[in-house]
PDB file of C-alpha atoms in Angstrom:
ATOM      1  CA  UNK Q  23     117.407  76.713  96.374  1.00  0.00           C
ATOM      2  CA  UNK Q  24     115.977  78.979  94.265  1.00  0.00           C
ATOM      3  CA  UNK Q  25     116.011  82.391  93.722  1.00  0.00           C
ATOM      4  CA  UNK Q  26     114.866  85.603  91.645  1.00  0.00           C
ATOM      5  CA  UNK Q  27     117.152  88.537  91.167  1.00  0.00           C
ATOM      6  CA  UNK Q  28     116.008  92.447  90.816  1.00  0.00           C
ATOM      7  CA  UNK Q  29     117.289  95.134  91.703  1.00  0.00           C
ATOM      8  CA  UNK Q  30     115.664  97.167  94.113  1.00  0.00           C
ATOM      9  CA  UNK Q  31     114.651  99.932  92.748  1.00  0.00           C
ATOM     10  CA  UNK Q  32     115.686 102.521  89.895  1.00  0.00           C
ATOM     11  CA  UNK Q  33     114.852 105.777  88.817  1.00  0.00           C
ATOM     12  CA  UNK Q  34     114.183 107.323  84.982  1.00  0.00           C
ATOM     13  CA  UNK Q  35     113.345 110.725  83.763  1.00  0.00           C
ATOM     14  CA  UNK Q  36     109.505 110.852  81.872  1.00  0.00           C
ATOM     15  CA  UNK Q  37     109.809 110.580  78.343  1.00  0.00           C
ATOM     16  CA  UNK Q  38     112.911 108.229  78.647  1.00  0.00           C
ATOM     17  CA  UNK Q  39     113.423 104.331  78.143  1.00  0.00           C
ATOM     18  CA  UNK Q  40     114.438 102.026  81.358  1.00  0.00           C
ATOM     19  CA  UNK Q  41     115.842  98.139  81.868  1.00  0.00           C
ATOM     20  CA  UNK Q  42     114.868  96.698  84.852  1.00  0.00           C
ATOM     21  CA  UNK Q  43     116.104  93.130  84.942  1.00  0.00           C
ATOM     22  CA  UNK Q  44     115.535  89.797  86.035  1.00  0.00           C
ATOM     23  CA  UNK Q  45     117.671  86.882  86.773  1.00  0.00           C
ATOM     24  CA  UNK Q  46     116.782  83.071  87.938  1.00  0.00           C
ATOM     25  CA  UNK Q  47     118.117  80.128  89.351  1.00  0.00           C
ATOM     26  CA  UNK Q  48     114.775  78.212  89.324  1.00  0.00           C
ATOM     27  CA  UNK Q  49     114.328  74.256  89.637  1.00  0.00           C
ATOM     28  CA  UNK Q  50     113.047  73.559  86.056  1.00  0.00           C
ATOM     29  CA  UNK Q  51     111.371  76.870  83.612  1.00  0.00           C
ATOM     30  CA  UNK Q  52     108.143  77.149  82.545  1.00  0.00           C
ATOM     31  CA  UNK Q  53     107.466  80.727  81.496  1.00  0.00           C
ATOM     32  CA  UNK Q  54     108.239  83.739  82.958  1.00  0.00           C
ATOM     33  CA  UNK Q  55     105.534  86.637  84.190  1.00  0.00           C
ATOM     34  CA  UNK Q  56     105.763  90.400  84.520  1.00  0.00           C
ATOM     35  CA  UNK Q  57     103.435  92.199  86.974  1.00  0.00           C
ATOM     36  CA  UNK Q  58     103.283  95.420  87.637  1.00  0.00           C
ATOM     37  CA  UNK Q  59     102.154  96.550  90.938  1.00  0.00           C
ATOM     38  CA  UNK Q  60     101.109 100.327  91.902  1.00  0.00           C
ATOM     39  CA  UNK Q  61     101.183 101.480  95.731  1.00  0.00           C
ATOM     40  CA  UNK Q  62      98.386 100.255  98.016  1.00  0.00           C
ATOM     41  CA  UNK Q  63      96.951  98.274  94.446  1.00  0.00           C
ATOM     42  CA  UNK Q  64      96.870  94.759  93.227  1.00  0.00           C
ATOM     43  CA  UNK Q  65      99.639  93.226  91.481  1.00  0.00           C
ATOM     44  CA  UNK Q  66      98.352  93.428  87.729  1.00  0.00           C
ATOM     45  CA  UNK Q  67      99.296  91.495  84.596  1.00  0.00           C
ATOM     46  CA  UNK Q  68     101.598  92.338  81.752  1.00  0.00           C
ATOM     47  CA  UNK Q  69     103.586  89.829  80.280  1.00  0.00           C
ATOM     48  CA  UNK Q  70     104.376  86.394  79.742  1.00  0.00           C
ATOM     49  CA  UNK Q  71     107.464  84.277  78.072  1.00  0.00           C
ATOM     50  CA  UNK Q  72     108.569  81.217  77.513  1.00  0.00           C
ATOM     51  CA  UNK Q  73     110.494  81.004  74.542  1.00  0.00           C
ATOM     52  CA  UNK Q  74     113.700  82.450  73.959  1.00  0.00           C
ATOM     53  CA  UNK Q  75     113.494  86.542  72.503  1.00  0.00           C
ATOM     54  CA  UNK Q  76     111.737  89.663  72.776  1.00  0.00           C
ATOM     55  CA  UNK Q  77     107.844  89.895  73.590  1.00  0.00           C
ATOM     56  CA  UNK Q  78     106.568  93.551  72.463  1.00  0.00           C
ATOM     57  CA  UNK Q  79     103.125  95.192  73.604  1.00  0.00           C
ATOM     58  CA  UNK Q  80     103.072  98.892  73.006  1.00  0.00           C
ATOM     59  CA  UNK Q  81     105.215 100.541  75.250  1.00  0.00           C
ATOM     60  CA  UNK Q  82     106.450  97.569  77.101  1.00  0.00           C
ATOM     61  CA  UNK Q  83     108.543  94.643  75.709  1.00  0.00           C
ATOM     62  CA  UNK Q  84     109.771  91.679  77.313  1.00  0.00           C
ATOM     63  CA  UNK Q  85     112.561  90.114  76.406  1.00  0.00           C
ATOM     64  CA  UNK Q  86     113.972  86.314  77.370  1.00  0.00           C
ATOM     65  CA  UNK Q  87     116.775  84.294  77.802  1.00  0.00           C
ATOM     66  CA  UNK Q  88     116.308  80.729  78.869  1.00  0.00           C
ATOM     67  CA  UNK Q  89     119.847  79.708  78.424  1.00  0.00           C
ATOM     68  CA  UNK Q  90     121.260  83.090  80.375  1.00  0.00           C
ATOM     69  CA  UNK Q  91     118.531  82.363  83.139  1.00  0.00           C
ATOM     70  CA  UNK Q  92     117.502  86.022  82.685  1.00  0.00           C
ATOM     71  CA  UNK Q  93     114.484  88.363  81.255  1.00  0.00           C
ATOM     72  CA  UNK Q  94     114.260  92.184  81.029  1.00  0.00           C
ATOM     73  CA  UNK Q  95     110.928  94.439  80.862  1.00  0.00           C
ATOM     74  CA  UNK Q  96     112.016  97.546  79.039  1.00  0.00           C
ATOM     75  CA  UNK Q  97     109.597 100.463  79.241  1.00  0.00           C
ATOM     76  CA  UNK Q  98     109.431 103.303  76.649  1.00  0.00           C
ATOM     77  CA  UNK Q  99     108.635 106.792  76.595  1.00  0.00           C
ATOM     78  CA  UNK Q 100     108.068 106.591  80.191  1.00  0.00           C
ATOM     79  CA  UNK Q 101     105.085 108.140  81.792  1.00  0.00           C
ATOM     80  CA  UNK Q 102     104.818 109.545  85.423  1.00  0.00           C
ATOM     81  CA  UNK Q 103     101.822 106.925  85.752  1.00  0.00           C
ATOM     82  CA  UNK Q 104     104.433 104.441  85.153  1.00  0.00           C
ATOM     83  CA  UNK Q 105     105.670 104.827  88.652  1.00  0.00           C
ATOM     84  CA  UNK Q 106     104.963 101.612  90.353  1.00  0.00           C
ATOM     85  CA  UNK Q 107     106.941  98.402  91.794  1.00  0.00           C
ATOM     86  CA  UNK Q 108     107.563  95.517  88.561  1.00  0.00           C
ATOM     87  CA  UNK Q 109     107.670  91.726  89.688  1.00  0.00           C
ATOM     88  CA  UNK Q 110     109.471  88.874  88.042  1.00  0.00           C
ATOM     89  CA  UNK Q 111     108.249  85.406  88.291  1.00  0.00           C
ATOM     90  CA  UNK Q 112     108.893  82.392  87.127  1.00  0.00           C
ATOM     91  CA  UNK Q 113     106.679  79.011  86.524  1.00  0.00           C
ATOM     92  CA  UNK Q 114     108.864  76.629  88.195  1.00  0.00           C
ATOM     93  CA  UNK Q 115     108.771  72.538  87.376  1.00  0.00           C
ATOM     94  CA  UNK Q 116     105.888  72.064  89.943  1.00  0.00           C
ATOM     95  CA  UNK Q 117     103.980  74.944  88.142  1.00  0.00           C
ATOM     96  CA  UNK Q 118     104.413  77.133  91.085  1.00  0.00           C
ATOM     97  CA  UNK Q 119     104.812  81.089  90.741  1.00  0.00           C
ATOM     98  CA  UNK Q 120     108.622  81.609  92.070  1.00  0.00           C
ATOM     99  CA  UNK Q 121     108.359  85.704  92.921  1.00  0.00           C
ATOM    100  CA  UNK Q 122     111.107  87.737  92.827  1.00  0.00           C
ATOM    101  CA  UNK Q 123     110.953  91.042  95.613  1.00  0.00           C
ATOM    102  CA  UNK Q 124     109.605  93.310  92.843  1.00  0.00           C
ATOM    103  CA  UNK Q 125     111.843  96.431  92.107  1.00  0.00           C
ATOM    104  CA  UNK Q 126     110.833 100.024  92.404  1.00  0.00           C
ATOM    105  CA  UNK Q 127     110.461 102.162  89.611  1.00  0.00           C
ATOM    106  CA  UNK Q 128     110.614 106.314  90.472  1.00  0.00           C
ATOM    107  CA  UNK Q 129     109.846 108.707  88.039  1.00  0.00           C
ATOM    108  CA  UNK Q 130     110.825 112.025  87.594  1.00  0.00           C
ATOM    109  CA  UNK Q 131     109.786 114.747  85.766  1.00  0.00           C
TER     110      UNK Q 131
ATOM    111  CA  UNK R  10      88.160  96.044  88.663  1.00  0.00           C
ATOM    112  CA  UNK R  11      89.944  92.700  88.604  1.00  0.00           C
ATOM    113  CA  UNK R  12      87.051  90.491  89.301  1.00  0.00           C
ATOM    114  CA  UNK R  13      88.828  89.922  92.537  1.00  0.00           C
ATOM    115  CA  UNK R  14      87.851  91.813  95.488  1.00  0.00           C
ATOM    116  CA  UNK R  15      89.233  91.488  99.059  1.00  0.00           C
ATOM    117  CA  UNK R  16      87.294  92.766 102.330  1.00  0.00           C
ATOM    118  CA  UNK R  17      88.180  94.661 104.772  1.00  0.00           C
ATOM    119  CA  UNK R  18      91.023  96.197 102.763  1.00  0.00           C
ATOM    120  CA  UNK R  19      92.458  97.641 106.337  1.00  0.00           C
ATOM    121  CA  UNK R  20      92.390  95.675 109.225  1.00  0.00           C
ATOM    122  CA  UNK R  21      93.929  96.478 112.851  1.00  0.00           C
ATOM    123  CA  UNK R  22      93.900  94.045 115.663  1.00  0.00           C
ATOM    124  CA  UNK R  23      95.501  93.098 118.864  1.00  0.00           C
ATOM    125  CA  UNK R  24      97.447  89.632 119.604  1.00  0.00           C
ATOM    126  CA  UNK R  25      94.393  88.047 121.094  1.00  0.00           C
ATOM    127  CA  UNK R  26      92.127  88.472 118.835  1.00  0.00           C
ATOM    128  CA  UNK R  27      90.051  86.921 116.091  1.00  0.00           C
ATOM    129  CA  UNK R  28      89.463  87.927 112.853  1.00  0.00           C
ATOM    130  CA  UNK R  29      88.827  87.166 109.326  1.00  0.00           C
ATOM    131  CA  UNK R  30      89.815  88.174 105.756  1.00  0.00           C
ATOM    132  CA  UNK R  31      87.212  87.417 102.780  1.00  0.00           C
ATOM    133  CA  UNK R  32      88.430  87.037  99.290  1.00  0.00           C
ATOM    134  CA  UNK R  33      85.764  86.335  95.975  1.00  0.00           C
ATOM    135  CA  UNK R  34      86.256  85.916  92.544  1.00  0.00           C
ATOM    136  CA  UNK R  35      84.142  86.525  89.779  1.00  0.00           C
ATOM    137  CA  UNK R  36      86.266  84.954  86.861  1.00  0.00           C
ATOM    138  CA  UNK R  37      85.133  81.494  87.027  1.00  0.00           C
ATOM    139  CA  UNK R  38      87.961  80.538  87.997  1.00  0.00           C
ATOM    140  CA  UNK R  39      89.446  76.863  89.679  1.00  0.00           C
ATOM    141  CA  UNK R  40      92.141  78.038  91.645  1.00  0.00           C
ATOM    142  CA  UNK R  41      92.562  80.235  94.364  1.00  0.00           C
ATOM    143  CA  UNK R  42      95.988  81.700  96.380  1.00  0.00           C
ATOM    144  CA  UNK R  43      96.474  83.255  99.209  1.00  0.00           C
ATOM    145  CA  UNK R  44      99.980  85.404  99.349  1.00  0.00           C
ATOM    146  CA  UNK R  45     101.447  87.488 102.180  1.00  0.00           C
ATOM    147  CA  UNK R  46     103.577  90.301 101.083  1.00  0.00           C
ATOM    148  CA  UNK R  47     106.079  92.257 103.324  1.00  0.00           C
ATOM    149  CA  UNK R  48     107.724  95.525 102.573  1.00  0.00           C
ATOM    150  CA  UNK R  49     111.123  94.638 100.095  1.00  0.00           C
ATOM    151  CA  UNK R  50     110.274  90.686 100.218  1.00  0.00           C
ATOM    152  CA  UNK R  51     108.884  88.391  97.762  1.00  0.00           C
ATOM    153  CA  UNK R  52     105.455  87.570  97.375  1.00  0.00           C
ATOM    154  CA  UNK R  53     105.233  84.554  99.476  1.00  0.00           C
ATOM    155  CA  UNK R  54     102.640  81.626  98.926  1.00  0.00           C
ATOM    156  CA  UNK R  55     100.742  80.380 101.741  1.00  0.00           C
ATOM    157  CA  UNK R  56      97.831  78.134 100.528  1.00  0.00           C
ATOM    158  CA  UNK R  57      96.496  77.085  96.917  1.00  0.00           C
ATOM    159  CA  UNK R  58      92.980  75.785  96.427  1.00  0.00           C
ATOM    160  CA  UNK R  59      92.216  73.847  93.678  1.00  0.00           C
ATOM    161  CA  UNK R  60      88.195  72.753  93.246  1.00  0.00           C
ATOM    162  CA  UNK R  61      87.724  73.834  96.612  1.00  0.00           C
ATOM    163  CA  UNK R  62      90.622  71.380  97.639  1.00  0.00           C
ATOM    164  CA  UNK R  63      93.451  72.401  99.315  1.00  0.00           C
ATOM    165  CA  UNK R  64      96.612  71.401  97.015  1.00  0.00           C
ATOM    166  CA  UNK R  65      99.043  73.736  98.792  1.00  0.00           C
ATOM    167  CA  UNK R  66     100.422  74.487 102.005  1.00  0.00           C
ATOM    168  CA  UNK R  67     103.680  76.048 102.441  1.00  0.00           C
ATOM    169  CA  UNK R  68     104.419  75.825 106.179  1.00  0.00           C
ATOM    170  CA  UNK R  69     102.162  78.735 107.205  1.00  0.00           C
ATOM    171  CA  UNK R  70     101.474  78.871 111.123  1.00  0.00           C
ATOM    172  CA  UNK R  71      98.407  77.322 112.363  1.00  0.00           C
ATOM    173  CA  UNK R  72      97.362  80.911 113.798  1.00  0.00           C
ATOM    174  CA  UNK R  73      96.353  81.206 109.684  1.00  0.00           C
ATOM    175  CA  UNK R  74      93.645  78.878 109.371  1.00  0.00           C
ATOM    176  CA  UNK R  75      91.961  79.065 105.480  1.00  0.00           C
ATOM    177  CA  UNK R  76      88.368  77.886 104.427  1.00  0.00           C
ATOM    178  CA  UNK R  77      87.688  77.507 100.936  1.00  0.00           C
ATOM    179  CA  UNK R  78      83.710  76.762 100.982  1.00  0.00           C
ATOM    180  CA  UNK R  79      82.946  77.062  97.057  1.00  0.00           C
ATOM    181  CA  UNK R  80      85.177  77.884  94.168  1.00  0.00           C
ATOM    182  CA  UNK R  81      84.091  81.632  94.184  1.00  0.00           C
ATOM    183  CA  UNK R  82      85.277  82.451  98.022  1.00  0.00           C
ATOM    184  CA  UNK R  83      88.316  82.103 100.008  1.00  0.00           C
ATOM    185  CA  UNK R  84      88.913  83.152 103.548  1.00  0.00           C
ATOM    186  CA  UNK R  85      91.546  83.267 105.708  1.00  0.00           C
ATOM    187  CA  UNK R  86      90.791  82.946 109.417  1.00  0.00           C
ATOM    188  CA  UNK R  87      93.211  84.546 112.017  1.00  0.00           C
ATOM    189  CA  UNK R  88      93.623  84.102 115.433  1.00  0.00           C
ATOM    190  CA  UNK R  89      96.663  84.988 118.345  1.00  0.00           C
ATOM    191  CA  UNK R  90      98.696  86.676 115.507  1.00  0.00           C
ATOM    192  CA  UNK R  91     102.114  87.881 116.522  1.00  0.00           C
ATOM    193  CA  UNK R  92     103.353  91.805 115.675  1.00  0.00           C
ATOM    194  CA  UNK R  93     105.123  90.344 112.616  1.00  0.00           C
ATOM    195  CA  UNK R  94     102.241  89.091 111.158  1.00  0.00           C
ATOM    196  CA  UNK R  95     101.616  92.722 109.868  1.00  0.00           C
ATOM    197  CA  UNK R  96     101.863  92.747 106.005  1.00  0.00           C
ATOM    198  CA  UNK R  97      99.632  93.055 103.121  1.00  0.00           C
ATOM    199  CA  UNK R  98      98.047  89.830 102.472  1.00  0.00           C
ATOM    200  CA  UNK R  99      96.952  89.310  98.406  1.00  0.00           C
ATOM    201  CA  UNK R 100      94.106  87.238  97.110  1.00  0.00           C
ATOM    202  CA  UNK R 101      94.780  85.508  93.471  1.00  0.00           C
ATOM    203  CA  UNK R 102      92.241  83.231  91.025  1.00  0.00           C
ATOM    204  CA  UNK R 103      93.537  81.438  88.184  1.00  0.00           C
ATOM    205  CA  UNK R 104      92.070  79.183  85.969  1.00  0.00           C
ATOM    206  CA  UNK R 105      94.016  76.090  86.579  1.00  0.00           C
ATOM    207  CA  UNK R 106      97.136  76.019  88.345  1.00  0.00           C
ATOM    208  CA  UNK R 107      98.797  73.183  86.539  1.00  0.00           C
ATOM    209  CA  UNK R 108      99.464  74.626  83.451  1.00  0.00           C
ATOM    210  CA  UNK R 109     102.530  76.482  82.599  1.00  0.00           C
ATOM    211  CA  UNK R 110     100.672  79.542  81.105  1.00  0.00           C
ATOM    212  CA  UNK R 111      98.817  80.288  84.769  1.00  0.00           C
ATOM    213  CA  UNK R 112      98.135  83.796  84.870  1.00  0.00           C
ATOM    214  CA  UNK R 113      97.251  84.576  87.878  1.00  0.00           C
ATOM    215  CA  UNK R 114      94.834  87.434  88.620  1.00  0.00           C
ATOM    216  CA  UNK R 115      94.894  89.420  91.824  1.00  0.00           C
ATOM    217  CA  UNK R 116      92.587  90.895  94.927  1.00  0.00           C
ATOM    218  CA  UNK R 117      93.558  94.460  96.254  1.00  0.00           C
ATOM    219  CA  UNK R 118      94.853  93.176  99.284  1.00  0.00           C
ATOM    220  CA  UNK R 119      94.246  93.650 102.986  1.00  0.00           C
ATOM    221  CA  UNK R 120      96.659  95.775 104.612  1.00  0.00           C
ATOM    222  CA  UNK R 121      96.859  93.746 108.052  1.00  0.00           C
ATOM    223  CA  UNK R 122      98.022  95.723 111.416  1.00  0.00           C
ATOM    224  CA  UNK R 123      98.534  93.913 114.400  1.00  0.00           C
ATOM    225  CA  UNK R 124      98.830  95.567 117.822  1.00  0.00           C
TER     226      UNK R 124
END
């Protein structure tokens, strides 16, 4: 079957740098998405991969390995509006969006 | 704004009755999802539309009935839902679903009670 690993949910201090993770077991790869989902809101955009290494946009990176059958978003100089739930998915070889259960990230001041 | 909005975005309603969720896009978009998402689960796909064609049904109960009239609107038509039916259910547009970059842009979700 397949699957998408994340943990469930992790805390960080503002100002500080967290790795929230993503592993797959998916039936073929073709890219892997980021979301980033506040309470009550829509599910919103913020990265994509598909080859191999690390994706940077301001604050956030994404980083992938195709071989390892994992991906980490790493978030910088965290912000208390950063405090939101992160999904993983990945394109599988039908095209379809495989999601992972999105983990929870707290912030403290 | 996301271009995709969702009405009603709360909805509460007893086993027996009828009721039904509107989703529009206003990307110009060819594809349209409709996801159900419970509390510490993943997102979970219940029907694709492609050109107003259905391309995509993953085994969803026939109490969830979906009508895709033009490319712009999507609905999903409920009826005799059971308690567990309760979960936020998320609108998404893309551009074209077969492509391996399909980034899929999303509604605000109706947050779905039932009685």
């Amino acid at each position: 079957g397949q699957n998408i690993d994340q943990p469930t949910e992790m805390t960080a201090t503002e100002g500080a740098i967290v790795q929230i993770n993503c592993t797959y077991q998916t039936s073929g790869f073709n890219g892997l998405f980021w979301y980033q989902q506040h309470a009550g809101e829509a599910p919103t955009f913020l990265s994509y991969n598909v080859l191999d290494g690390l994706e940077e946009k301001g604050r956030f990176s994404s980083f992938l390995s195709r071989s390892k059958g994992y991906s980490y978003l790493l978030l910088k100089e965290l912000q208390m509006k950063d405090s939101a739930s992160y999904l993983c998915a990945v394109v599988d070889s039908n095209y379809q969006l495989i999601w992972g259960a999105g983990t929870k990230l707290i912030i403290k001041p | 704004e996301t271009g995709v909005t969702q009405t009603p975005r709360h909805l509460v309603m007893g086993m027996t009755n009828k009721k039904s969720l509107k989703c529009e896009q206003h990307l110009g978009h060819n594809a349209m999802y409709w996801y159900k998402q419970s509390a510490k689960k993943p997102l979970e796909l219940m029907f694709v539309y492609s050109l107003e064609e259905r391309v995509e049904n993953n085994s969803v109960p026939s109490r969830f009935s979906p009508e895709c009239p033009n490319s712009s609107h999507l609905f999903l038509h409920l009826h005799t839902l059971q308690p567990e039916d309760s979960a936020l259910y998320l609108c998404a547009s893309s551009l074209d679903p077969g492509q391996t970059y399909n980034e899929q842009f999303f509604g605000p979700g109706t947050r779905l009670t039932v009685l």
